[in-house]
PDB file of C-alpha atoms in Angstrom:
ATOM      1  CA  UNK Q   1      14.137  13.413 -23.585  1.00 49.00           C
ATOM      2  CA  UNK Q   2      14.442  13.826 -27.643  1.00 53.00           C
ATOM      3  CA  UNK Q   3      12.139  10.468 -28.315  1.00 67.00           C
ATOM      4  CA  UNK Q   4       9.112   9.123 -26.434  1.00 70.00           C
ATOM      5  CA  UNK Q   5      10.373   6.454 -24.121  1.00 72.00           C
ATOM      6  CA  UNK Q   6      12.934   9.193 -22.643  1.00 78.00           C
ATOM      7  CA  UNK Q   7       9.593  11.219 -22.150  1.00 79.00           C
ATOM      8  CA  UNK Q   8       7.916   8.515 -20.558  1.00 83.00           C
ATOM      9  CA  UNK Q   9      10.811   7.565 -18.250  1.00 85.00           C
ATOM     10  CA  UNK Q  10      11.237  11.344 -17.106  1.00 87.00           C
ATOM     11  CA  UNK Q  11       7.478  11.345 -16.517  1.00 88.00           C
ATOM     12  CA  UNK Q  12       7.747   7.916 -14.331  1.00 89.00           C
ATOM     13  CA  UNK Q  13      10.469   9.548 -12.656  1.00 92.00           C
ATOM     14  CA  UNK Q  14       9.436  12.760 -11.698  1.00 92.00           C
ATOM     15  CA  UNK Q  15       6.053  10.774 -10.212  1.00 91.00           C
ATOM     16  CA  UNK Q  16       8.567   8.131  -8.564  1.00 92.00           C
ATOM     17  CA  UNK Q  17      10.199  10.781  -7.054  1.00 93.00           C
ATOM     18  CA  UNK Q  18       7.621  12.886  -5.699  1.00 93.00           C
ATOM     19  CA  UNK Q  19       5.697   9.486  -3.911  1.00 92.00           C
ATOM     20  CA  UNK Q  20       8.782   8.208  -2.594  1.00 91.00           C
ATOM     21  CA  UNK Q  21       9.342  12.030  -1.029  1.00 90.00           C
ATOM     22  CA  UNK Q  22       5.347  11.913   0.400  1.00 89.00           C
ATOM     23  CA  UNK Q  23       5.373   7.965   0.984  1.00 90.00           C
ATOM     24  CA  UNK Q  24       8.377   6.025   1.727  1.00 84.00           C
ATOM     25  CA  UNK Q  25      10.023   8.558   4.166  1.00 77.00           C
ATOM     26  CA  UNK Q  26       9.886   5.647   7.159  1.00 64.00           C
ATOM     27  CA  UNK Q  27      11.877   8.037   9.959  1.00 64.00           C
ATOM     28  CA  UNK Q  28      15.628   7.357  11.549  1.00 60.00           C
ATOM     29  CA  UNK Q  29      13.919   4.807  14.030  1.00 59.00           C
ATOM     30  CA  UNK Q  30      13.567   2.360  10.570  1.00 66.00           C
ATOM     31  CA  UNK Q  31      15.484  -0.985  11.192  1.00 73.00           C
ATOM     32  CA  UNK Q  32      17.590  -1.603   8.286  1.00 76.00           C
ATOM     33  CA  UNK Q  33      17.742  -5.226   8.519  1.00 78.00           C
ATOM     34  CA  UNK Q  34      18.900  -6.645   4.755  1.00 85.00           C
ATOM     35  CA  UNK Q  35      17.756 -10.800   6.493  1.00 88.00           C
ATOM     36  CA  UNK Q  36      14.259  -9.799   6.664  1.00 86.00           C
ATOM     37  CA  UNK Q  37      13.946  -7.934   3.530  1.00 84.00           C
ATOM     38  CA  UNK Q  38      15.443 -11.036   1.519  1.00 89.00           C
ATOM     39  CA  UNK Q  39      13.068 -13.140   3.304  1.00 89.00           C
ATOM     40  CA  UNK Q  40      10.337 -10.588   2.295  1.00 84.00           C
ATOM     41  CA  UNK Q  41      11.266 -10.813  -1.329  1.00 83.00           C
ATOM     42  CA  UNK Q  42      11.398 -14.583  -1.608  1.00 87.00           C
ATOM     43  CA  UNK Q  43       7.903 -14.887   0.347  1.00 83.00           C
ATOM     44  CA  UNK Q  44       6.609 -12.823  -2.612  1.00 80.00           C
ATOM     45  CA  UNK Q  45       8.507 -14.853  -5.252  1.00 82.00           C
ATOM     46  CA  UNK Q  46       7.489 -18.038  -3.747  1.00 83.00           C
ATOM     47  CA  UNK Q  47       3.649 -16.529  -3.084  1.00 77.00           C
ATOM     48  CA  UNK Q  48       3.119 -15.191  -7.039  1.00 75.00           C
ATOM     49  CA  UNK Q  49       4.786 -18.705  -8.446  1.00 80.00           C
ATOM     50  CA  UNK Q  50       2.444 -20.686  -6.021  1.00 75.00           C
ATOM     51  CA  UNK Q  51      -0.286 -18.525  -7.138  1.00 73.00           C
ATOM     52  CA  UNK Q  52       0.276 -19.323 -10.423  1.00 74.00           C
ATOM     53  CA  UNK Q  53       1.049 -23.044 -10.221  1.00 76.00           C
ATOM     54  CA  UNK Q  54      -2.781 -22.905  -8.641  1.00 71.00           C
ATOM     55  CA  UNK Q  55      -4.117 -21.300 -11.032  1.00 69.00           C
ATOM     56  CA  UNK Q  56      -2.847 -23.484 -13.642  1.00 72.00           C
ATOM     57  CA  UNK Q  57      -4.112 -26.738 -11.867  1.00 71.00           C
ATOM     58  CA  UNK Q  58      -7.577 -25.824 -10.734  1.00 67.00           C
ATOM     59  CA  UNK Q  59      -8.514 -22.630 -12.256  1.00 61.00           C
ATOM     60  CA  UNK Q  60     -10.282 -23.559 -15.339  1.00 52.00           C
ATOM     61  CA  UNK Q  61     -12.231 -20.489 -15.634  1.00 56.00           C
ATOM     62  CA  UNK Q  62     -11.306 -18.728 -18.924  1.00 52.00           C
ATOM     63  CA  UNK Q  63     -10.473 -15.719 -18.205  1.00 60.00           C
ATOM     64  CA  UNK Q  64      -8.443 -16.928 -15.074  1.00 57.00           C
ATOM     65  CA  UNK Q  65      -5.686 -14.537 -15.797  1.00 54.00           C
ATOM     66  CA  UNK Q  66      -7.353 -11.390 -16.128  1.00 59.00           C
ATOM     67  CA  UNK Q  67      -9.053 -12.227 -13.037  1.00 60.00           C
ATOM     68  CA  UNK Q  68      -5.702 -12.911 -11.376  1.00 57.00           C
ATOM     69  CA  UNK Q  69      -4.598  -9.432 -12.671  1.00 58.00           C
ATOM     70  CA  UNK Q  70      -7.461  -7.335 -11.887  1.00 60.00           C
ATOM     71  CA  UNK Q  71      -7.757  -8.604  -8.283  1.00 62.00           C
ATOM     72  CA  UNK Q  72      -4.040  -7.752  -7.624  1.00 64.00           C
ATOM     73  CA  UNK Q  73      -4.424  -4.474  -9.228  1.00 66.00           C
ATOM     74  CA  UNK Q  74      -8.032  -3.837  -6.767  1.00 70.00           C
ATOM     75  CA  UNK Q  75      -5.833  -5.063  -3.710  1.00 73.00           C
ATOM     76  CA  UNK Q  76      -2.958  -2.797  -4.583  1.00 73.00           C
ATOM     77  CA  UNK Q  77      -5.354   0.143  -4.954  1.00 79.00           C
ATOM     78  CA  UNK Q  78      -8.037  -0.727  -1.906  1.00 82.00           C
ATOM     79  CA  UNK Q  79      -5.071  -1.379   0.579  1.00 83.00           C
ATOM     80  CA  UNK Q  80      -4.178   2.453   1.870  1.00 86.00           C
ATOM     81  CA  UNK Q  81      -8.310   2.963   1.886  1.00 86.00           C
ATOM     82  CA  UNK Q  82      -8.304  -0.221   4.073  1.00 86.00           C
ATOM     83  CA  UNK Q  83      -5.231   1.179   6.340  1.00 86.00           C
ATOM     84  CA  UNK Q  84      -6.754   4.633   6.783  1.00 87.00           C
ATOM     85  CA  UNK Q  85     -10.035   2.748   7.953  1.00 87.00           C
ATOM     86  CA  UNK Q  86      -8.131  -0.001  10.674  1.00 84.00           C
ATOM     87  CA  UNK Q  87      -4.637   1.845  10.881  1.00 85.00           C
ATOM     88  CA  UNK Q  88      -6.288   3.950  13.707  1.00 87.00           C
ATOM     89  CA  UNK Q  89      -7.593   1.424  15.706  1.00 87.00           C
ATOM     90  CA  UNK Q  90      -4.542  -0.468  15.643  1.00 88.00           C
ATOM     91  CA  UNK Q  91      -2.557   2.571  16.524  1.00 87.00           C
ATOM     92  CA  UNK Q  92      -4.191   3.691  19.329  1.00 87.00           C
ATOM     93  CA  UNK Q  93      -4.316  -0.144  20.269  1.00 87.00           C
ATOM     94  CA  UNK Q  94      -0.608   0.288  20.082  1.00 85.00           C
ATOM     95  CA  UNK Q  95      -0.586   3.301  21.786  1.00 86.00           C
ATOM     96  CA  UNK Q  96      -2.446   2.465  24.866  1.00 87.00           C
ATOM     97  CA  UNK Q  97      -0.411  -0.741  25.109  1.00 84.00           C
ATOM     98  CA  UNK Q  98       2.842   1.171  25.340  1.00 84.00           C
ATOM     99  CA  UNK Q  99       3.813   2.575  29.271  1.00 85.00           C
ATOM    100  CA  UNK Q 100       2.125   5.344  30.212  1.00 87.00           C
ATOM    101  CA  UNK Q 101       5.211   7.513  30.266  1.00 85.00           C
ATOM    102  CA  UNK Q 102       5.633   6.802  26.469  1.00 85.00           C
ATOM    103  CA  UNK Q 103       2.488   7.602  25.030  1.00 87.00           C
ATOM    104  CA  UNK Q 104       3.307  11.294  24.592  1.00 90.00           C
ATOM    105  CA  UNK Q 105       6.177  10.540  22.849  1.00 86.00           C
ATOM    106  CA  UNK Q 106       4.365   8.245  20.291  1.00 87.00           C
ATOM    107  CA  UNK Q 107       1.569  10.400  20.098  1.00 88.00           C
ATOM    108  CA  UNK Q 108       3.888  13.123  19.249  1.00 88.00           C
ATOM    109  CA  UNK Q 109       5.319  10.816  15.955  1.00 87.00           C
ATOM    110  CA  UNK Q 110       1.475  10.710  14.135  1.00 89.00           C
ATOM    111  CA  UNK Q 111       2.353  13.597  12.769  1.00 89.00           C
ATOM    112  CA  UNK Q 112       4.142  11.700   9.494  1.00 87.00           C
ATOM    113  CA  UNK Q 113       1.187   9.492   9.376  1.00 90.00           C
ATOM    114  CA  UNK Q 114      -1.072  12.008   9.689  1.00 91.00           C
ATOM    115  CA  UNK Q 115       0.521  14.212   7.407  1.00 91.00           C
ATOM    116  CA  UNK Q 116       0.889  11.091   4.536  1.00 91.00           C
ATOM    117  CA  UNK Q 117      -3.139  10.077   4.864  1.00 92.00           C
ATOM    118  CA  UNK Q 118      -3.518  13.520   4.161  1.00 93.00           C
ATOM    119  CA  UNK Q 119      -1.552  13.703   1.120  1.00 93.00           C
ATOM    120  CA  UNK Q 120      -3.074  10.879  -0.458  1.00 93.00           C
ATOM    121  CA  UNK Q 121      -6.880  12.112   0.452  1.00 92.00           C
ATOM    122  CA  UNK Q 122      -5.358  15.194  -1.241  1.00 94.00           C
ATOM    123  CA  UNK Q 123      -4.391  13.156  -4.568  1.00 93.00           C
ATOM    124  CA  UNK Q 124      -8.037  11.380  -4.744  1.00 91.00           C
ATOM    125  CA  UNK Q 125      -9.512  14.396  -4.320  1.00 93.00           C
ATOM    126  CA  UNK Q 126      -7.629  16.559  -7.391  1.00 93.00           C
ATOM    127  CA  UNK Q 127      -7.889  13.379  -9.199  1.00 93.00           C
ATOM    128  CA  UNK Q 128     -11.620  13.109  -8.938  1.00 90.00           C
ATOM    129  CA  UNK Q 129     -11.809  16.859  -8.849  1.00 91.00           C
ATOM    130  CA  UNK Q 130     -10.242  16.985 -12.338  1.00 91.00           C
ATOM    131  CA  UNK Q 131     -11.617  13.993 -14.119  1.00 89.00           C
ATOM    132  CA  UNK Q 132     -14.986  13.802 -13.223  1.00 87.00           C
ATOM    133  CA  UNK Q 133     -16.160  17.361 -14.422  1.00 86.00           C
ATOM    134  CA  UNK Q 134     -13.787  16.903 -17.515  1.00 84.00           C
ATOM    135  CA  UNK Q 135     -16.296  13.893 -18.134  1.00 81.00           C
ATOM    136  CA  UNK Q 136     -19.555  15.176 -17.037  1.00 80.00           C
ATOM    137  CA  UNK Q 137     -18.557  18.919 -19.013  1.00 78.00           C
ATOM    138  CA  UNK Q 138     -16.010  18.619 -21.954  1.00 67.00           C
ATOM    139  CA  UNK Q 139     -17.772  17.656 -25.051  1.00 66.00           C
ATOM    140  CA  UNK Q 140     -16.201  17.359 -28.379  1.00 58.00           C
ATOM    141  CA  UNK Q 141     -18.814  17.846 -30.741  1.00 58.00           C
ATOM    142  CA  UNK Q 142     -19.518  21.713 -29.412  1.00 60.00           C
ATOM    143  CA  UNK Q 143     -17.764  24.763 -29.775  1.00 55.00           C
ATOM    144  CA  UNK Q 144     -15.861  24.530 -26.496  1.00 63.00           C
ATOM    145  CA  UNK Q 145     -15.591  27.753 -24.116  1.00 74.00           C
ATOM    146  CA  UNK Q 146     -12.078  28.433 -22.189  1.00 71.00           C
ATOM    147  CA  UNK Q 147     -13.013  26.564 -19.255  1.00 75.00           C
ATOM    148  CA  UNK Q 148     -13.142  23.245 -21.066  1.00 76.00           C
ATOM    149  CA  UNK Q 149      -9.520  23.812 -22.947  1.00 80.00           C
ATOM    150  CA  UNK Q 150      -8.563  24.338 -19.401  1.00 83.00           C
ATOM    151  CA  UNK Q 151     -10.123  21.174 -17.829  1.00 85.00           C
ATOM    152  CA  UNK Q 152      -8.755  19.511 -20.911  1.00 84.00           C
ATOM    153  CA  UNK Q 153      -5.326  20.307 -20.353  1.00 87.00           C
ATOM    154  CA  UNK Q 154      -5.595  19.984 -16.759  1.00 89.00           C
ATOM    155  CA  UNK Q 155      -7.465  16.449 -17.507  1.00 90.00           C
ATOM    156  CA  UNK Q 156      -4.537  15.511 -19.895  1.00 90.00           C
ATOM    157  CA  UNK Q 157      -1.832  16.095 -17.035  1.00 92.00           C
ATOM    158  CA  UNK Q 158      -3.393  14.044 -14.323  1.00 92.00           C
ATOM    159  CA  UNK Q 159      -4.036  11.317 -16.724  1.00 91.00           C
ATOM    160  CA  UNK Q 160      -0.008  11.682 -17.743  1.00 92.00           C
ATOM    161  CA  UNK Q 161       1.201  12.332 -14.263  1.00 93.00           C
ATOM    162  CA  UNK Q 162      -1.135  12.166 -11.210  1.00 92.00           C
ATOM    163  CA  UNK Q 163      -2.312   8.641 -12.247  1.00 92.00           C
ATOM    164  CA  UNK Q 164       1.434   7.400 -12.461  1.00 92.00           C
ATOM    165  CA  UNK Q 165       1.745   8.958  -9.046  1.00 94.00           C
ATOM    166  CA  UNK Q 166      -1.207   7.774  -7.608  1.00 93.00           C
ATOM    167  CA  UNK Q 167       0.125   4.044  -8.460  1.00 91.00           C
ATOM    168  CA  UNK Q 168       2.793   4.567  -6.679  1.00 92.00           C
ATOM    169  CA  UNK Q 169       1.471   6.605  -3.773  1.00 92.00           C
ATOM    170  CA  UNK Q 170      -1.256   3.616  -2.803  1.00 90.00           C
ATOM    171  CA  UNK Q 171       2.045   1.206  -3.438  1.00 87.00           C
ATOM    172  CA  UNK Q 172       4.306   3.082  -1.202  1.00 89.00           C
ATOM    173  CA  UNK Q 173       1.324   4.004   1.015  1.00 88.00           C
ATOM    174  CA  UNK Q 174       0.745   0.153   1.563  1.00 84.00           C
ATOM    175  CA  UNK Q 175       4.396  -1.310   1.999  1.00 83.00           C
ATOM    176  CA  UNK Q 176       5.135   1.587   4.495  1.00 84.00           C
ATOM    177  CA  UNK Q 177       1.510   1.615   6.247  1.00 85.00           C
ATOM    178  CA  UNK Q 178       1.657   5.848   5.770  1.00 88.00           C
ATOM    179  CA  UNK Q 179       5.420   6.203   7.418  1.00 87.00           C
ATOM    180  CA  UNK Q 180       4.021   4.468  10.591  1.00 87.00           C
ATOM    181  CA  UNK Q 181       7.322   3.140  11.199  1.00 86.00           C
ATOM    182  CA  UNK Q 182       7.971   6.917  12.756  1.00 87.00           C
ATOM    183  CA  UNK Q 183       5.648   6.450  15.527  1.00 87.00           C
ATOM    184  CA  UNK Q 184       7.204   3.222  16.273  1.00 86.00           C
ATOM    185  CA  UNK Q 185       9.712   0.524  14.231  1.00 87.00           C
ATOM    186  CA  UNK Q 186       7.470  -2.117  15.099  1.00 87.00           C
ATOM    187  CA  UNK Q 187       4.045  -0.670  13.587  1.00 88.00           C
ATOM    188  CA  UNK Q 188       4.654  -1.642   9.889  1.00 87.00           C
ATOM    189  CA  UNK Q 189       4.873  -5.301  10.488  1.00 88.00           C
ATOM    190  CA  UNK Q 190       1.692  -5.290  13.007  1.00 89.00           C
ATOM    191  CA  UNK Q 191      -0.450  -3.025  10.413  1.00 89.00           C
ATOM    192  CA  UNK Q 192       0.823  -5.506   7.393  1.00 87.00           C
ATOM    193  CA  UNK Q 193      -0.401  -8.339   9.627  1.00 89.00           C
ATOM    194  CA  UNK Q 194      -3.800  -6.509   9.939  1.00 89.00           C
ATOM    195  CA  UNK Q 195      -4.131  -5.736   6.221  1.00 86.00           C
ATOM    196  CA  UNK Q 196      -3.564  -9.010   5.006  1.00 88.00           C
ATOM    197  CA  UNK Q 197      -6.026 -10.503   6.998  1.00 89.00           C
ATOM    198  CA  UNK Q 198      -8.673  -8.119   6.189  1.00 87.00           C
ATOM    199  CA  UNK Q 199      -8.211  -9.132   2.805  1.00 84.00           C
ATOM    200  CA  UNK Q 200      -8.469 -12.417   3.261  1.00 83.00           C
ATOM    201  CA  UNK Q 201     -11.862 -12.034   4.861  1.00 85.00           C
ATOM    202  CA  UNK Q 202     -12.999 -10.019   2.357  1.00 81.00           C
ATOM    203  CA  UNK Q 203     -11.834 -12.581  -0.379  1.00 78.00           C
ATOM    204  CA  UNK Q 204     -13.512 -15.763   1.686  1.00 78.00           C
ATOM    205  CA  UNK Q 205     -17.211 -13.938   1.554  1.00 79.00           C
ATOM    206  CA  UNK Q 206     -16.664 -12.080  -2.203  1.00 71.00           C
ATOM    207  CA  UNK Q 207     -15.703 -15.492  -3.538  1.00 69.00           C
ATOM    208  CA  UNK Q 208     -15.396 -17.846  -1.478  1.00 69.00           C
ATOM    209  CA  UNK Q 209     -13.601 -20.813  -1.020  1.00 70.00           C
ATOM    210  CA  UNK Q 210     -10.965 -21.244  -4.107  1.00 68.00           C
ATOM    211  CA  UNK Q 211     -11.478 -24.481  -6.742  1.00 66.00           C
ATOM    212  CA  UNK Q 212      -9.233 -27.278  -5.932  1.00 67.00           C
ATOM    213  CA  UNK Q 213      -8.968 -29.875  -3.112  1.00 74.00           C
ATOM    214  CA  UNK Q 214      -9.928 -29.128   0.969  1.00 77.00           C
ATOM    215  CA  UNK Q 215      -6.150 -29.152   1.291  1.00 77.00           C
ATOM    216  CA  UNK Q 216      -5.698 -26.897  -1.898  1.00 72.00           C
ATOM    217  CA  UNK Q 217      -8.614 -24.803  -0.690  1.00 75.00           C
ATOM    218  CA  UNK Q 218      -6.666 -24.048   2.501  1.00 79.00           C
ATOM    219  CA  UNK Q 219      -3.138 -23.483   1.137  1.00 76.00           C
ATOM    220  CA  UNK Q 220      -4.512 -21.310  -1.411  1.00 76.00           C
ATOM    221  CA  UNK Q 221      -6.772 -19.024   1.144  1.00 78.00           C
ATOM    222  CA  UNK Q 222      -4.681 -18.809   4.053  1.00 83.00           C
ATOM    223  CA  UNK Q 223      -1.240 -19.444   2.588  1.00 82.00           C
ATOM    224  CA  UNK Q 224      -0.699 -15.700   1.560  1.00 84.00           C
ATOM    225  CA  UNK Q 225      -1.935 -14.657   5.093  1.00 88.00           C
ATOM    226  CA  UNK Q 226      -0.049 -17.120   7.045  1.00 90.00           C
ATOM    227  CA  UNK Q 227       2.958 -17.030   5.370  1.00 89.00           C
ATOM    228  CA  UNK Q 228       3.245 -13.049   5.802  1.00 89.00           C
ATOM    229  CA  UNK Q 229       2.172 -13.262   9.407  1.00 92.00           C
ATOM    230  CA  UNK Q 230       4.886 -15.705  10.011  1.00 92.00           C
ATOM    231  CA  UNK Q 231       7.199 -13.658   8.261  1.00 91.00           C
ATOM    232  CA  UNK Q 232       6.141 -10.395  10.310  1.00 91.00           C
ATOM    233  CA  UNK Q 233       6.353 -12.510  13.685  1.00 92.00           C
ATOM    234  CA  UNK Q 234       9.997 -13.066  12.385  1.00 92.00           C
ATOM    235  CA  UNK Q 235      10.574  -9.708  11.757  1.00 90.00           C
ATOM    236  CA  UNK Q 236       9.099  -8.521  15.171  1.00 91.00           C
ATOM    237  CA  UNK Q 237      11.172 -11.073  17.041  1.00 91.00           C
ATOM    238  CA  UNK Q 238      14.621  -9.851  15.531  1.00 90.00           C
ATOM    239  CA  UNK Q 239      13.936  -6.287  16.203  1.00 89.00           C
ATOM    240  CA  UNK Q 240      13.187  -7.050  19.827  1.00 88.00           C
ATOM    241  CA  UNK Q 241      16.379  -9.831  19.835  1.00 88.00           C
ATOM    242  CA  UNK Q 242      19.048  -7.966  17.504  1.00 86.00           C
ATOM    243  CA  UNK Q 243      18.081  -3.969  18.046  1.00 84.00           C
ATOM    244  CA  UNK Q 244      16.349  -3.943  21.234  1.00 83.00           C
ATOM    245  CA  UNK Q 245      12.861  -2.702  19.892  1.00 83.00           C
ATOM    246  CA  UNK Q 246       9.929  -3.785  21.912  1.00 79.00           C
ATOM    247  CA  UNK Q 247       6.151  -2.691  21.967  1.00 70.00           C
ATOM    248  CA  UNK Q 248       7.084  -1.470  25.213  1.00 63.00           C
ATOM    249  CA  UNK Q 249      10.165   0.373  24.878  1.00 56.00           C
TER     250      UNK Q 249
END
């Protein structure tokens, strides 16, 4: 705690701690099922180093990898505003699918959702309630009243703390889907499906079709989103052949 890296890694922590408490709290019905995460984590090994093997082929753009960056970094942070829009509609999709004896049940689960989209709306708007009159108010050059201090200081923590945490809240947010995995152990998977390929319609009409080949064109546009529907098939398929789980049971 003495030197600055043990202050930075007590701030990371604290924020760590706090999202994981808010975010990642998936329920007793989660399927712990060690197969599909490994296959998880070498889809995302393989997808980054095909990514890059791509982008060193055909990309000749120079500034290729701070496009590569940026665009991960957009996706990262647009994905829980892209789940709150289409989450709903899948859910009650998934709800109305379900027998009609269970839909109380499930409906009676969207409280941990529910309760996580509100603590993120909750983040964005402290955040933006904090920064943005900071910016539009607090001016150096002036003899500043005690207001300002106080918008400084309060400025200074989110920049320290609540933008930390709101990293990890929109990646938690996004890997669980909001703790939808407490409504039902079979929701993550079908909202990751959903996300991915919102995405990659957004990414066909922003940019278009990548540089390369028509067979690099297609690998490298609807690799990512087949590969992780595959994968999330897979996973669906064990938890209704291993545990049991079904959409309608």
């Amino acid at each position: 705690m003495g030197s600055p890296f043990g202050l930075v890694g007590a701030i990371l922590r604290s924020a760590h701690r706090v999202a994981t408490r808010l975010f990642a709290q998936e329920g007793d019905g989660r399927i712990e099922d060690r197969t599909v995460d490994r296959v998880q984590l070498a889809r995302t090994v393989l997808g980054a180093a095909a990514t890059i093997a791509l982008i060193l082929a055909y990309n000749v753009e120079p500034n290729r990898w701070e496009d590569a960056a940026y665009g991960g970094a957009a996706q990262l942070i647009v994905a829980p505003f892209v789940l709150i829009i289409a989450a709903p509609l899948v859910i009650i999709g998934f709800i109305y699918y379900a027998p009609p004896h269970l839909r109380p049940h499930l409906r009676s689960r969207l409280r941990a959702p529910l309760k996580a989209v509100g603590w993120y709306v909750l983040t964005l708007v402290v955040i933006g309630g904090i920064l943005v009159p900071t910016a539009l108010t607090v001016n150096a050059d002036d003899g500043k009243s005690w207001w300002e201090y106080v918008l400084a200081v309060a400025s200074l923590i989110v920049i320290v703390w609540g933008l930390p945490f709101f990293f990890m809240a929109s990646l938690y947010s996004a890997r669980s889907a909001f703790n939808s995995a407490q409504v039902h152990p079979m929701l993550p998977p079908v909202l990751t499906m959903t996300l991915v390929w919102v995405f990659a319609a957004f990414s066909l009409i922003g940019d278009g079709m990548p540089a390369g080949p028509p067979v690099v064109q297609f690998c490298s546009a609807l690799g990512g989103p087949l590969s992780l529907t595959a994968v999330s098939l897979w996973e669906l398929r064990r938890m209704r052949t291993r545990f049991g789980v079904t959409l309608r049971a």
